[in-house]
PDB file of C-alpha atoms in Angstrom:
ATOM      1  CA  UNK K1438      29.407  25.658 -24.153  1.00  0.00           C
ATOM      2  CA  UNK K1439      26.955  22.813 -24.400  1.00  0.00           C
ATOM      3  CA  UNK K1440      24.170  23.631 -26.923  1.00  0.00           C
ATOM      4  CA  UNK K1441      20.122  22.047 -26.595  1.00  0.00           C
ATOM      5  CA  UNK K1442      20.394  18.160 -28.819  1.00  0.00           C
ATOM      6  CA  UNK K1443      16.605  19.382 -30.544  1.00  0.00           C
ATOM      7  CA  UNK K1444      17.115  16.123 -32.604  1.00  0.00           C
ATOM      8  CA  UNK K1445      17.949  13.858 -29.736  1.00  0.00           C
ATOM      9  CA  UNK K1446      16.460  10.406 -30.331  1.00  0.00           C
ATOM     10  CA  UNK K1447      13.578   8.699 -29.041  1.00  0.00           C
ATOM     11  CA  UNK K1448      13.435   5.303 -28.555  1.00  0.00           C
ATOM     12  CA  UNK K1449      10.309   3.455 -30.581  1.00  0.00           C
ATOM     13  CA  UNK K1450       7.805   1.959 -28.202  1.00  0.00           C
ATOM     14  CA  UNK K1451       7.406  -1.810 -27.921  1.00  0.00           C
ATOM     15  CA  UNK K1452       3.477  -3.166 -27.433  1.00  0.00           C
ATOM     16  CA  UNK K1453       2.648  -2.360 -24.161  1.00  0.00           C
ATOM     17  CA  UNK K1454       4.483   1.022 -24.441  1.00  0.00           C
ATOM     18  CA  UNK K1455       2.133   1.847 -27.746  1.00  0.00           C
ATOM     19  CA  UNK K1456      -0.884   1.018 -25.994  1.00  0.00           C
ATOM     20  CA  UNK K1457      -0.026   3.186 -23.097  1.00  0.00           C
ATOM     21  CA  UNK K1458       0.990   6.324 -24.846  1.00  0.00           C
ATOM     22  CA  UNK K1459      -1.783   6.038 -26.446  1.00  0.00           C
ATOM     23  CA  UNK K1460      -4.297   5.609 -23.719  1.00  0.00           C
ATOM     24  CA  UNK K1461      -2.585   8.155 -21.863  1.00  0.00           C
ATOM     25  CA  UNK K1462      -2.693  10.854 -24.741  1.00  0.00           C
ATOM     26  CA  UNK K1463      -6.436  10.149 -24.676  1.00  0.00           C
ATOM     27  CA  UNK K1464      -6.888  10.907 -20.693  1.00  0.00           C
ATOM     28  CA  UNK K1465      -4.130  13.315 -21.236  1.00  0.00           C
ATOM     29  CA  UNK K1466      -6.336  15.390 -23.859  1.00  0.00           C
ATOM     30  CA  UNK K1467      -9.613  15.045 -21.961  1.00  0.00           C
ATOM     31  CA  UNK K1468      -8.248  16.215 -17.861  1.00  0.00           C
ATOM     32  CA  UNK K1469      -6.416  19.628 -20.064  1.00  0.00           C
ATOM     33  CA  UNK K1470     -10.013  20.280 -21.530  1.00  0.00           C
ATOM     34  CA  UNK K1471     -11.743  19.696 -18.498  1.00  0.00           C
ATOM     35  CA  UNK K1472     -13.818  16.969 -20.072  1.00  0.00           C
ATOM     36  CA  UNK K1473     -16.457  14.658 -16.796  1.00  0.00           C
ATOM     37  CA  UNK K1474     -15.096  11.642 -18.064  1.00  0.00           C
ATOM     38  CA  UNK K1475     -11.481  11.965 -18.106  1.00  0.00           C
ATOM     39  CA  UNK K1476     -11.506  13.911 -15.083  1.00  0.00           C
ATOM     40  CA  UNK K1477     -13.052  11.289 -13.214  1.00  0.00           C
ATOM     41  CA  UNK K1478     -11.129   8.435 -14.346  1.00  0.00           C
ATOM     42  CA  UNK K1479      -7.755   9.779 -13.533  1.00  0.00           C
ATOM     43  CA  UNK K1480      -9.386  10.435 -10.007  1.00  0.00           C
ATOM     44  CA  UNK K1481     -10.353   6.713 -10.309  1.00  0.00           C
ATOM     45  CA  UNK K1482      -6.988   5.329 -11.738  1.00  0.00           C
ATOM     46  CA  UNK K1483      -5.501   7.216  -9.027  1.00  0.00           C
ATOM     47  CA  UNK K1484      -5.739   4.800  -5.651  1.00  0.00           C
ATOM     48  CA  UNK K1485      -3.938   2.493  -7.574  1.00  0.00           C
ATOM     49  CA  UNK K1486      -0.598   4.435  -7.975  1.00  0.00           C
ATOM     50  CA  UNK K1487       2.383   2.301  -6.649  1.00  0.00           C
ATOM     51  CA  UNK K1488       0.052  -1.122  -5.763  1.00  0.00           C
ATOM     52  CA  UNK K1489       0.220  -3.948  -8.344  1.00  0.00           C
ATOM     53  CA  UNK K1490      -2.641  -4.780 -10.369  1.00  0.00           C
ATOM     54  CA  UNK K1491      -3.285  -7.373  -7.739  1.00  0.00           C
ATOM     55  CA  UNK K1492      -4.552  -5.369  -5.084  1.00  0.00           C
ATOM     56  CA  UNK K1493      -7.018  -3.247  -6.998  1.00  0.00           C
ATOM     57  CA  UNK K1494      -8.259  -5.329  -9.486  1.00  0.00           C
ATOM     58  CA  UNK K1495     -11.436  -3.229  -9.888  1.00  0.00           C
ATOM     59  CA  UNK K1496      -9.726  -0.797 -11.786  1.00  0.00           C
ATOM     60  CA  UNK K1497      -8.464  -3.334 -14.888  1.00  0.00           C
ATOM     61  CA  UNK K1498     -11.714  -1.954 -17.033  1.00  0.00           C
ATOM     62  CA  UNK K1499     -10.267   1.615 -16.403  1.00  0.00           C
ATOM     63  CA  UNK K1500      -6.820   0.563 -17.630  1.00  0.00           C
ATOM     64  CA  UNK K1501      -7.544  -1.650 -20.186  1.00  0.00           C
ATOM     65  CA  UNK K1502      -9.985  -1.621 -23.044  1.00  0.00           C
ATOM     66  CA  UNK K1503     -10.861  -3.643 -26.316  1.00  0.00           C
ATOM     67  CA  UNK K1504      -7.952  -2.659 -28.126  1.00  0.00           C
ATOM     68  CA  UNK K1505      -5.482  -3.934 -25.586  1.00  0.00           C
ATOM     69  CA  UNK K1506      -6.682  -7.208 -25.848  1.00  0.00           C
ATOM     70  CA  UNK K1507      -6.386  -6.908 -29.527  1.00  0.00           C
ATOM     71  CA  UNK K1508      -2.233  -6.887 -29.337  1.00  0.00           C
ATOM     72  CA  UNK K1509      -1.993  -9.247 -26.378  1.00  0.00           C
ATOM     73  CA  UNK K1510      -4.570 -12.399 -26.337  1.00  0.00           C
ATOM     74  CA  UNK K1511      -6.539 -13.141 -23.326  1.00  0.00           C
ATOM     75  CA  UNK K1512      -5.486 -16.978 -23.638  1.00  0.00           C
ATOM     76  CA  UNK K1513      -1.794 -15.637 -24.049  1.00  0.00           C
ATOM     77  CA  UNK K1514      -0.067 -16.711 -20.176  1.00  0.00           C
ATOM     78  CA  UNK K1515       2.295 -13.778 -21.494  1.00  0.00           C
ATOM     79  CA  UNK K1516      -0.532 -11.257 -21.389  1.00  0.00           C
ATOM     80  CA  UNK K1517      -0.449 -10.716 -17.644  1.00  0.00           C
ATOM     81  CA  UNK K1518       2.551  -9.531 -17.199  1.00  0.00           C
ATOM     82  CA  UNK K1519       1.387  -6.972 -20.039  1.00  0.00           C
ATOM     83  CA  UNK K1520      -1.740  -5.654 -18.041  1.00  0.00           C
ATOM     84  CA  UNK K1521       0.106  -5.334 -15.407  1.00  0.00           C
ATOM     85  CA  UNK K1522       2.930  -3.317 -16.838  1.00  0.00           C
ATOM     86  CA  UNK K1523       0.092  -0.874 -18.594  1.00  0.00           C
ATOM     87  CA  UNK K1524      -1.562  -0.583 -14.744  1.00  0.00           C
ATOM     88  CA  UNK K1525       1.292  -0.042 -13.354  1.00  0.00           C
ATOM     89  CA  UNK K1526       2.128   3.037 -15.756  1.00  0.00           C
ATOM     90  CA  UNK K1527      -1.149   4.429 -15.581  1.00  0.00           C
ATOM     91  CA  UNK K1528      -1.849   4.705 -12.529  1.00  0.00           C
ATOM     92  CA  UNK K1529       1.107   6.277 -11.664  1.00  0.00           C
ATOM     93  CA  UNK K1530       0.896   8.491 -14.428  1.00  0.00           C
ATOM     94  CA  UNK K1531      -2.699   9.437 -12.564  1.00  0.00           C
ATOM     95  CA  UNK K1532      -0.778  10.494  -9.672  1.00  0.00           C
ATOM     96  CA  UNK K1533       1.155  12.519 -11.687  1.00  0.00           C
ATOM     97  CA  UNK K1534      -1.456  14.488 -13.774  1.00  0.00           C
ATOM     98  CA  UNK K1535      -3.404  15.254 -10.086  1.00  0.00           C
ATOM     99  CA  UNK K1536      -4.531  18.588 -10.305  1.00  0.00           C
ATOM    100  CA  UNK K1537      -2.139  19.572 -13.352  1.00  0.00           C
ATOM    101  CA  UNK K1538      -4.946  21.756 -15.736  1.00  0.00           C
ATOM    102  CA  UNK K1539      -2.615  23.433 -17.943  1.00  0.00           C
ATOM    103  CA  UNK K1540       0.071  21.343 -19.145  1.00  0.00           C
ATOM    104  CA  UNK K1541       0.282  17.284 -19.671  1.00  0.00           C
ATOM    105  CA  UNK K1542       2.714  15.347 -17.255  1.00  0.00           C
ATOM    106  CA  UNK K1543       3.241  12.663 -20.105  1.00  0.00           C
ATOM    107  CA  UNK K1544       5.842  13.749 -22.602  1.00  0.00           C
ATOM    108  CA  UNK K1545       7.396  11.445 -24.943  1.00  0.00           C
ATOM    109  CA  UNK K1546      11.419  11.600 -24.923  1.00  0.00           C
ATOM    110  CA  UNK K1547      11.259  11.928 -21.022  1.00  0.00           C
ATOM    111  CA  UNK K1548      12.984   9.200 -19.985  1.00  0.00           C
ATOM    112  CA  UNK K1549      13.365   8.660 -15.525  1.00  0.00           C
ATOM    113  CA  UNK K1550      16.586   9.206 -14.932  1.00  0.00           C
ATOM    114  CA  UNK K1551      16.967  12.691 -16.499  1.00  0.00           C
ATOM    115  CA  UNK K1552      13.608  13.398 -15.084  1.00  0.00           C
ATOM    116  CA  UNK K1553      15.122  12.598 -11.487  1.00  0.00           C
ATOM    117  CA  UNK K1554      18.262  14.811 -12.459  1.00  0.00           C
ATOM    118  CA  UNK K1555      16.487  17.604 -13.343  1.00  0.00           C
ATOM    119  CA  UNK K1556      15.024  17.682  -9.786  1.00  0.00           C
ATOM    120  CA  UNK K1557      18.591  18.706  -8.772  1.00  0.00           C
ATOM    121  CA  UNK K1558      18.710  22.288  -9.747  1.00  0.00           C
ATOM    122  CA  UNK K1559      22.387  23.566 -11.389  1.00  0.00           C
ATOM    123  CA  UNK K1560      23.782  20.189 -11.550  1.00  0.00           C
ATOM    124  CA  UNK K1561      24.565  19.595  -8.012  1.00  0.00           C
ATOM    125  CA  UNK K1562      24.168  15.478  -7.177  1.00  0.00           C
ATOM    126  CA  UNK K1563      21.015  15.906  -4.294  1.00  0.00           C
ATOM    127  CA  UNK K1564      22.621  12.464  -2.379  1.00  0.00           C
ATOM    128  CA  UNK K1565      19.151  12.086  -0.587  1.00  0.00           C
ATOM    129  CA  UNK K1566      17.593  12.106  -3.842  1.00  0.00           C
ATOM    130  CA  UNK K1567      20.049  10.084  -5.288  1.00  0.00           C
ATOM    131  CA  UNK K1568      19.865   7.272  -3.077  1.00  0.00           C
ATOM    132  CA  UNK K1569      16.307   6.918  -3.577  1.00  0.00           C
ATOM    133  CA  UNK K1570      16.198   6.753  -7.165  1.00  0.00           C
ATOM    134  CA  UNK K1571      19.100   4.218  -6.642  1.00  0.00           C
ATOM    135  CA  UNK K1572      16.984   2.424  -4.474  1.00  0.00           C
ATOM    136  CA  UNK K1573      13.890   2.663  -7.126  1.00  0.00           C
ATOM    137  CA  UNK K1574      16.304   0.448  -9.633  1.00  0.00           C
ATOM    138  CA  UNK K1575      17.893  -2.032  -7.298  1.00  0.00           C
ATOM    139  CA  UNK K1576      14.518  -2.711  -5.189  1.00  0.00           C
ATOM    140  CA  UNK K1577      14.166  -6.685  -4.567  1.00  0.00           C
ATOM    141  CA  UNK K1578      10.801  -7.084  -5.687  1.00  0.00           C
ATOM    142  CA  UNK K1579       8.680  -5.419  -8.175  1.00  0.00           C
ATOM    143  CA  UNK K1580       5.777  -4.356  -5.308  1.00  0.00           C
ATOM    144  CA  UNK K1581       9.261  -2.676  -3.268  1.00  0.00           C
ATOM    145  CA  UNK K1582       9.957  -0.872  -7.222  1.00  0.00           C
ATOM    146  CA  UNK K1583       6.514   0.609  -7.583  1.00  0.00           C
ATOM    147  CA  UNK K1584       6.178   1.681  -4.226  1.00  0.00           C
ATOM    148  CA  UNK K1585       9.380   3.817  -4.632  1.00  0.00           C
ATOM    149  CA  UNK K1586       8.401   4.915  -8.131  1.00  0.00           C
ATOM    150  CA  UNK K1587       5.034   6.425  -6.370  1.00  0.00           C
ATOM    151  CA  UNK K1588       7.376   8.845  -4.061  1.00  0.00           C
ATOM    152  CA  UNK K1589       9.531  10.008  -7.162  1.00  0.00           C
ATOM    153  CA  UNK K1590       6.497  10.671  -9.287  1.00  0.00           C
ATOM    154  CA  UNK K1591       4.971  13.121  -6.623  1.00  0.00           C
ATOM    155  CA  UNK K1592       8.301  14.704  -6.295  1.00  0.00           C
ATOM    156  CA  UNK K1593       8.232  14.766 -10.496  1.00  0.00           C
ATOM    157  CA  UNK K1594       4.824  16.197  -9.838  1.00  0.00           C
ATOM    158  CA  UNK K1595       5.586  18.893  -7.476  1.00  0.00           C
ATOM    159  CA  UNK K1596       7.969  20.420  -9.406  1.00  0.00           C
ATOM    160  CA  UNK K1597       6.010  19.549 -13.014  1.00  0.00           C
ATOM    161  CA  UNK K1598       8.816  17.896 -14.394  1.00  0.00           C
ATOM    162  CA  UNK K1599       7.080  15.448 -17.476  1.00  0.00           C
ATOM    163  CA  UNK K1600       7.789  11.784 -17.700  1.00  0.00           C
ATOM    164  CA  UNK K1601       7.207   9.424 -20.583  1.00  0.00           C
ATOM    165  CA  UNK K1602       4.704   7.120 -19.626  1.00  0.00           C
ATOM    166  CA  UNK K1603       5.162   5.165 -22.391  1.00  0.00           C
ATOM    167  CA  UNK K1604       8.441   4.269 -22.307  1.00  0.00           C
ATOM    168  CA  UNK K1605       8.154   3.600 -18.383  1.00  0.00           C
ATOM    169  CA  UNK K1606       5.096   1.024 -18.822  1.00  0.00           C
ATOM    170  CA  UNK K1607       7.813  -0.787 -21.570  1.00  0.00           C
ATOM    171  CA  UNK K1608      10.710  -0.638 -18.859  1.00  0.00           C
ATOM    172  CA  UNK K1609       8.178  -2.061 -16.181  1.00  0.00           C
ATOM    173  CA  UNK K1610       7.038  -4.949 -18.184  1.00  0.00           C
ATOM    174  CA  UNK K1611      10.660  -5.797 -18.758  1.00  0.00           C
ATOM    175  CA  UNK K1612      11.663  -4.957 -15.492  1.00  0.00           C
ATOM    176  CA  UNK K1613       9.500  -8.323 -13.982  1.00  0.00           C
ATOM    177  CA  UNK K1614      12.362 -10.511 -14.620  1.00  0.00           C
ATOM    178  CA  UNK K1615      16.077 -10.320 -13.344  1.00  0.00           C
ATOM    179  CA  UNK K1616      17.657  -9.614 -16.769  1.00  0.00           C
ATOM    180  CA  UNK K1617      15.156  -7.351 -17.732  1.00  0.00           C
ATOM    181  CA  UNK K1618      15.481  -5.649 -14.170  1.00  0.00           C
ATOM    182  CA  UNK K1619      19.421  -4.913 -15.194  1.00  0.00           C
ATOM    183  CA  UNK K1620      18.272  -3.519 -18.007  1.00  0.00           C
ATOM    184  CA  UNK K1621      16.096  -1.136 -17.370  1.00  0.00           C
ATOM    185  CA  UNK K1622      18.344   0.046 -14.000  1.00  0.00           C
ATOM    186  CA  UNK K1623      21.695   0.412 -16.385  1.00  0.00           C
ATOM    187  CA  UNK K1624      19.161   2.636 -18.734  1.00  0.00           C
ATOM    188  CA  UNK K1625      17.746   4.802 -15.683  1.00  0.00           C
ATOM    189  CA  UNK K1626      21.350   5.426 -14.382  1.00  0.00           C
ATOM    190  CA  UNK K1627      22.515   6.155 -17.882  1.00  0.00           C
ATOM    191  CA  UNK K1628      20.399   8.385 -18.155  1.00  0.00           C
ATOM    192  CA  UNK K1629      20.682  10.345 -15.072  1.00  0.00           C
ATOM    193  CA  UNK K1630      24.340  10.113 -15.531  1.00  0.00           C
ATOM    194  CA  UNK K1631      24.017  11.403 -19.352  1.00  0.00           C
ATOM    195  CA  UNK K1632      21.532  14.329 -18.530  1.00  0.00           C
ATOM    196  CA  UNK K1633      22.865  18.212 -18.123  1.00  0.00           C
ATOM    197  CA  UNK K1634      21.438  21.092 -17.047  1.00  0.00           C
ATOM    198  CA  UNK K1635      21.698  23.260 -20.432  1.00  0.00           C
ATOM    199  CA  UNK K1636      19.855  20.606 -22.293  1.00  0.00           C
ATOM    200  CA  UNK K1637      15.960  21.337 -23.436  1.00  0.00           C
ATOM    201  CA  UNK K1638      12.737  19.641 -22.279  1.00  0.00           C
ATOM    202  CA  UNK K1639      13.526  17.455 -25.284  1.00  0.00           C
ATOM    203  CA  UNK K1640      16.214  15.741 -23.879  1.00  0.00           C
ATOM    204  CA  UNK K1641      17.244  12.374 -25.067  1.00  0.00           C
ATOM    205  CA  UNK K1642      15.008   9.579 -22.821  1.00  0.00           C
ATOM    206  CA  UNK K1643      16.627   6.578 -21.045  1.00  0.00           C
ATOM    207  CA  UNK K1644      16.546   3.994 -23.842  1.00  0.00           C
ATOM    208  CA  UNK K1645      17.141   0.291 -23.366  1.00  0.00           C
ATOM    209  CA  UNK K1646      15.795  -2.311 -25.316  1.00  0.00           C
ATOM    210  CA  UNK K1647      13.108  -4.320 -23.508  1.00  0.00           C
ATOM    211  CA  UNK K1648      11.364  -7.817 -23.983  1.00  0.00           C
ATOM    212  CA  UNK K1649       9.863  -8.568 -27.200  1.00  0.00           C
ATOM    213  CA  UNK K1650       6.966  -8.891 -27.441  1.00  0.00           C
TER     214      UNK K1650
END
């Protein structure tokens, strides 16, 4: 019989993955105490779930503050692709918190693809559901990604399954060029592959290396 892995790893964060967990630990802690502020930005940060940074540039100063500017230099041609990983993240994890008062959707260790699989209750392969995580990993442009990553984070939401927001905003940042693309689609499918249904909510996350920073 297959026993919980309580020490399973958890892959370190690059940069933009740091900066995220952190920022999102911070909304996090504020929408579970009911705090105006927090409340209101997540309400804020949500329109921009699953649209690049691009097409609602008025929320950058809710994304992005003094200290993530600190890691990545404004002058730096590198640094957009950064913001726009962090957006990205956010805002979906936004979506994801909607409405959620007594337990946080970001948990560290909670990589996509097991989150997916757990969607499929007793271990049975949900082909609909499959296909569109497949889809999610092999989309042809990063817009076609996040738009598909929107749908599986309400389904996540429904069904309060946690996702590490962290880790995604590193796998999105890499995912903006081809190799880093294959990358982070070999780590979602290993990790859908590699999750069971006995395992604990601190199953081992999809880990791939990303782009250095």
């Amino acid at each position: 019989m297959t026993t919980a892995n309580t020490t399973a790893h958890v892959p370190d964060l690059r940069k933009v993955g740091a900066l995220v967990d952190e920022r999102v630990r911070e909304l996090q802690g504020g929408y579970l105490k009911d705090l105006s502020a927090a409340v209101a930005t997540l309400a804020k940060l949500r329109r921009g779930a699953g649209k690049p940074i691009e097409a609602v540039p008025e929320l950058v100063g809710l994304t992005l503050d003094h200290r993530f500017y600190e890691a990545f230099a404004p002058q730096d041609p590198r640094t957009e692709a950064a913001e726009a990983a962090a957006h990205e993240a956010l805002t979906l994890y936004a979506l994801h918190q909607q409405s959620k008062r007594e337990r946080g959707m970001h948990k560290r260790g909670s990589g996509l693809g097991g989150a997916v699989r757990r969607l499929m209750p007793g271990g049975d392969i949900d082909e609909p559901l499959r296909k569109r995580f497949v889809q999610a990993g092999s989309a042809a442009d990063h817009a076609t990604r996040l738009d598909r990553l929107r749908g599986i984070v309400s389904l996540l939401r429904a069904q309060d399954i946690p996702l590490d927001y962290g880790l995604l905003a590193d796998q999105l940042h890499d995912a903006r060029t081809p190799a880093g693309a294959a990358r982070v689609r070999r780590a979602w499918g290993r990790g859908f592959q590699a999750y069971r249904s006995e395992q604990t909510d601190d199953t081992p996350p999809d880990a791939e290396p990303g782009t250095p920073a």
